[in-house]
């Protein structure tokens, strides 16, 4: 279930959306859309222009490998409040490919900080 926290961020706990996308656990990043299924030849300006129909686009970030080759997904950051859920529920194709859309989730890291020694012991305990 999606829950509101005191700081206004929503959290997702492995929620499955109507489009079949399963949200990872973590905090939803406001006004940010995850976009998967991006063609490797597409640039950020093309994505910005395409998603401008939903609201003013602040930034587009295509995730790449070290060599600069597209990993096939990225994020669209909007300037204003947009209904990410409405965008996600649409069947959107771009450049002949059906996009996999979802709210952007910032995966939570353990709030417990382990010392180097504890981490080493923990890693050793996991090994068969």
PDB file of C-alpha atoms in Angstrom:
ATOM      1  CA  UNK A   1       0.000   0.000   0.000  1.00  0.00           C
ATOM      2  CA  UNK A   2       1.039   3.582  -0.591  1.00  0.00           C
ATOM      3  CA  UNK A   3       1.265   5.529   2.648  1.00  0.00           C
ATOM      4  CA  UNK A   4       1.828   9.198   3.529  1.00  0.00           C
ATOM      5  CA  UNK A   5       4.654   9.931   5.929  1.00  0.00           C
ATOM      6  CA  UNK A   6       5.143  13.003   8.109  1.00  0.00           C
ATOM      7  CA  UNK A   7       7.555  14.630   5.662  1.00  0.00           C
ATOM      8  CA  UNK A   8       5.019  14.450   2.814  1.00  0.00           C
ATOM      9  CA  UNK A   9       6.835  11.746   0.856  1.00  0.00           C
ATOM     10  CA  UNK A  10       4.919   8.670  -0.102  1.00  0.00           C
ATOM     11  CA  UNK A  11       6.333   5.237   0.418  1.00  0.00           C
ATOM     12  CA  UNK A  12       5.774   2.138  -1.659  1.00  0.00           C
ATOM     13  CA  UNK A  13       5.933  -1.368  -0.272  1.00  0.00           C
ATOM     14  CA  UNK A  14       6.181  -3.648  -3.309  1.00  0.00           C
ATOM     15  CA  UNK A  15       2.913  -2.393  -4.788  1.00  0.00           C
ATOM     16  CA  UNK A  16       1.761  -3.759  -8.167  1.00  0.00           C
ATOM     17  CA  UNK A  17       0.280  -1.151 -10.493  1.00  0.00           C
ATOM     18  CA  UNK A  18      -2.528  -1.777 -12.964  1.00  0.00           C
ATOM     19  CA  UNK A  19      -0.015  -1.875 -15.840  1.00  0.00           C
ATOM     20  CA  UNK A  20       1.810  -4.815 -14.224  1.00  0.00           C
ATOM     21  CA  UNK A  21       4.754  -2.700 -13.029  1.00  0.00           C
ATOM     22  CA  UNK A  22       5.852  -3.750  -9.543  1.00  0.00           C
ATOM     23  CA  UNK A  23       7.166  -0.887  -7.445  1.00  0.00           C
ATOM     24  CA  UNK A  24      10.321  -1.535  -5.457  1.00  0.00           C
ATOM     25  CA  UNK A  25      10.260  -0.594  -1.786  1.00  0.00           C
ATOM     26  CA  UNK A  26      11.308   2.959  -1.038  1.00  0.00           C
ATOM     27  CA  UNK A  27      10.171   6.573  -1.156  1.00  0.00           C
ATOM     28  CA  UNK A  28       8.359   7.956  -4.169  1.00  0.00           C
ATOM     29  CA  UNK A  29      10.139  10.945  -5.643  1.00  0.00           C
ATOM     30  CA  UNK A  30       7.500  13.670  -6.178  1.00  0.00           C
ATOM     31  CA  UNK A  31       6.782  14.758  -9.764  1.00  0.00           C
ATOM     32  CA  UNK A  32       9.234  12.224 -11.177  1.00  0.00           C
ATOM     33  CA  UNK A  33       8.398   9.513 -13.684  1.00  0.00           C
ATOM     34  CA  UNK A  34      10.356   6.306 -14.316  1.00  0.00           C
ATOM     35  CA  UNK A  35      10.486   5.566 -18.054  1.00  0.00           C
ATOM     36  CA  UNK A  36      11.614   2.121 -19.209  1.00  0.00           C
ATOM     37  CA  UNK A  37      11.831   0.665 -22.690  1.00  0.00           C
ATOM     38  CA  UNK A  38      13.689   3.645 -24.153  1.00  0.00           C
ATOM     39  CA  UNK A  39      15.322   3.042 -27.521  1.00  0.00           C
ATOM     40  CA  UNK A  40      19.116   3.347 -27.353  1.00  0.00           C
ATOM     41  CA  UNK A  41      19.127   5.993 -30.115  1.00  0.00           C
ATOM     42  CA  UNK A  42      16.743   8.397 -28.348  1.00  0.00           C
ATOM     43  CA  UNK A  43      18.187  11.496 -26.698  1.00  0.00           C
ATOM     44  CA  UNK A  44      17.005  13.442 -23.662  1.00  0.00           C
ATOM     45  CA  UNK A  45      15.589  16.327 -25.733  1.00  0.00           C
ATOM     46  CA  UNK A  46      13.264  13.973 -27.635  1.00  0.00           C
ATOM     47  CA  UNK A  47      11.951  12.558 -24.355  1.00  0.00           C
ATOM     48  CA  UNK A  48      11.568  16.074 -22.902  1.00  0.00           C
ATOM     49  CA  UNK A  49       9.513  17.196 -25.915  1.00  0.00           C
ATOM     50  CA  UNK A  50       7.372  14.048 -25.813  1.00  0.00           C
ATOM     51  CA  UNK A  51       6.481  14.286 -22.095  1.00  0.00           C
ATOM     52  CA  UNK A  52       5.904  18.079 -22.179  1.00  0.00           C
ATOM     53  CA  UNK A  53       2.243  17.291 -23.000  1.00  0.00           C
ATOM     54  CA  UNK A  54       1.810  16.173 -19.361  1.00  0.00           C
ATOM     55  CA  UNK A  55       3.432  19.224 -17.745  1.00  0.00           C
ATOM     56  CA  UNK A  56       6.511  21.436 -17.772  1.00  0.00           C
ATOM     57  CA  UNK A  57       9.559  19.162 -17.828  1.00  0.00           C
ATOM     58  CA  UNK A  58      12.372  20.293 -15.544  1.00  0.00           C
ATOM     59  CA  UNK A  59      14.916  17.626 -16.476  1.00  0.00           C
ATOM     60  CA  UNK A  60      15.298  14.299 -18.269  1.00  0.00           C
ATOM     61  CA  UNK A  61      17.959  11.836 -17.197  1.00  0.00           C
ATOM     62  CA  UNK A  62      18.667   8.791 -19.363  1.00  0.00           C
ATOM     63  CA  UNK A  63      20.679   6.234 -17.407  1.00  0.00           C
ATOM     64  CA  UNK A  64      23.766   5.047 -19.267  1.00  0.00           C
ATOM     65  CA  UNK A  65      26.610   2.598 -18.878  1.00  0.00           C
ATOM     66  CA  UNK A  66      30.099   4.031 -18.305  1.00  0.00           C
ATOM     67  CA  UNK A  67      30.716   4.133 -22.051  1.00  0.00           C
ATOM     68  CA  UNK A  68      27.650   6.338 -22.535  1.00  0.00           C
ATOM     69  CA  UNK A  69      25.409   3.624 -23.991  1.00  0.00           C
ATOM     70  CA  UNK A  70      21.766   3.842 -22.890  1.00  0.00           C
ATOM     71  CA  UNK A  71      20.601   1.225 -20.375  1.00  0.00           C
ATOM     72  CA  UNK A  72      17.067   1.530 -21.759  1.00  0.00           C
ATOM     73  CA  UNK A  73      15.530   3.567 -18.963  1.00  0.00           C
ATOM     74  CA  UNK A  74      15.554   6.997 -17.420  1.00  0.00           C
ATOM     75  CA  UNK A  75      13.609   9.563 -15.434  1.00  0.00           C
ATOM     76  CA  UNK A  76      11.490  12.590 -16.305  1.00  0.00           C
ATOM     77  CA  UNK A  77      11.417  15.324 -13.648  1.00  0.00           C
ATOM     78  CA  UNK A  78       8.478  17.740 -13.856  1.00  0.00           C
ATOM     79  CA  UNK A  79       8.558  21.373 -12.603  1.00  0.00           C
ATOM     80  CA  UNK A  80       5.087  21.254 -11.118  1.00  0.00           C
ATOM     81  CA  UNK A  81       2.660  18.864  -9.518  1.00  0.00           C
ATOM     82  CA  UNK A  82       1.609  16.303 -12.092  1.00  0.00           C
ATOM     83  CA  UNK A  83      -0.556  13.248 -11.615  1.00  0.00           C
ATOM     84  CA  UNK A  84       2.089  10.588 -12.173  1.00  0.00           C
ATOM     85  CA  UNK A  85      -0.539   7.861 -11.665  1.00  0.00           C
ATOM     86  CA  UNK A  86      -2.591   9.157 -14.623  1.00  0.00           C
ATOM     87  CA  UNK A  87       0.492   9.084 -16.862  1.00  0.00           C
ATOM     88  CA  UNK A  88       1.472   5.591 -15.665  1.00  0.00           C
ATOM     89  CA  UNK A  89      -1.958   4.129 -16.429  1.00  0.00           C
ATOM     90  CA  UNK A  90      -1.815   5.183 -20.092  1.00  0.00           C
ATOM     91  CA  UNK A  91      -0.507   2.869 -22.789  1.00  0.00           C
ATOM     92  CA  UNK A  92       2.198   5.127 -24.195  1.00  0.00           C
ATOM     93  CA  UNK A  93       4.332   4.247 -27.195  1.00  0.00           C
ATOM     94  CA  UNK A  94       7.329   6.321 -28.198  1.00  0.00           C
ATOM     95  CA  UNK A  95       9.312   5.784 -31.400  1.00  0.00           C
ATOM     96  CA  UNK A  96       7.443   2.520 -31.999  1.00  0.00           C
ATOM     97  CA  UNK A  97       8.158   1.068 -28.550  1.00  0.00           C
ATOM     98  CA  UNK A  98       5.704   0.642 -25.687  1.00  0.00           C
ATOM     99  CA  UNK A  99       7.134   2.419 -22.665  1.00  0.00           C
ATOM    100  CA  UNK A 100       7.169   0.926 -19.175  1.00  0.00           C
ATOM    101  CA  UNK A 101       6.106   3.749 -16.886  1.00  0.00           C
ATOM    102  CA  UNK A 102       6.004   4.020 -13.122  1.00  0.00           C
ATOM    103  CA  UNK A 103       6.508   6.465 -10.296  1.00  0.00           C
ATOM    104  CA  UNK A 104      10.188   7.038  -9.539  1.00  0.00           C
ATOM    105  CA  UNK A 105      11.196   5.249  -6.339  1.00  0.00           C
ATOM    106  CA  UNK A 106      14.239   6.144  -4.279  1.00  0.00           C
ATOM    107  CA  UNK A 107      15.261   2.821  -2.817  1.00  0.00           C
ATOM    108  CA  UNK A 108      15.745   3.040   0.924  1.00  0.00           C
ATOM    109  CA  UNK A 109      19.049   2.079   2.426  1.00  0.00           C
ATOM    110  CA  UNK A 110      19.297   0.646   5.893  1.00  0.00           C
ATOM    111  CA  UNK A 111      19.123   3.424   8.454  1.00  0.00           C
ATOM    112  CA  UNK A 112      21.490   1.418  10.628  1.00  0.00           C
ATOM    113  CA  UNK A 113      25.087   2.370   9.908  1.00  0.00           C
ATOM    114  CA  UNK A 114      27.416  -0.574  10.360  1.00  0.00           C
ATOM    115  CA  UNK A 115      31.078  -0.166  11.107  1.00  0.00           C
ATOM    116  CA  UNK A 116      33.566  -1.652   8.662  1.00  0.00           C
ATOM    117  CA  UNK A 117      34.247  -4.470  11.112  1.00  0.00           C
ATOM    118  CA  UNK A 118      30.544  -5.327  11.474  1.00  0.00           C
ATOM    119  CA  UNK A 119      30.067  -5.219   7.706  1.00  0.00           C
ATOM    120  CA  UNK A 120      32.981  -7.598   7.224  1.00  0.00           C
ATOM    121  CA  UNK A 121      31.572 -10.015   9.797  1.00  0.00           C
ATOM    122  CA  UNK A 122      28.149  -9.786   8.180  1.00  0.00           C
ATOM    123  CA  UNK A 123      29.571 -10.545   4.717  1.00  0.00           C
ATOM    124  CA  UNK A 124      31.533 -13.503   6.071  1.00  0.00           C
ATOM    125  CA  UNK A 125      28.403 -14.882   7.748  1.00  0.00           C
ATOM    126  CA  UNK A 126      26.560 -14.870   4.398  1.00  0.00           C
ATOM    127  CA  UNK A 127      29.165 -16.910   2.571  1.00  0.00           C
ATOM    128  CA  UNK A 128      28.481 -20.670   2.306  1.00  0.00           C
TER     129      UNK A 128
END
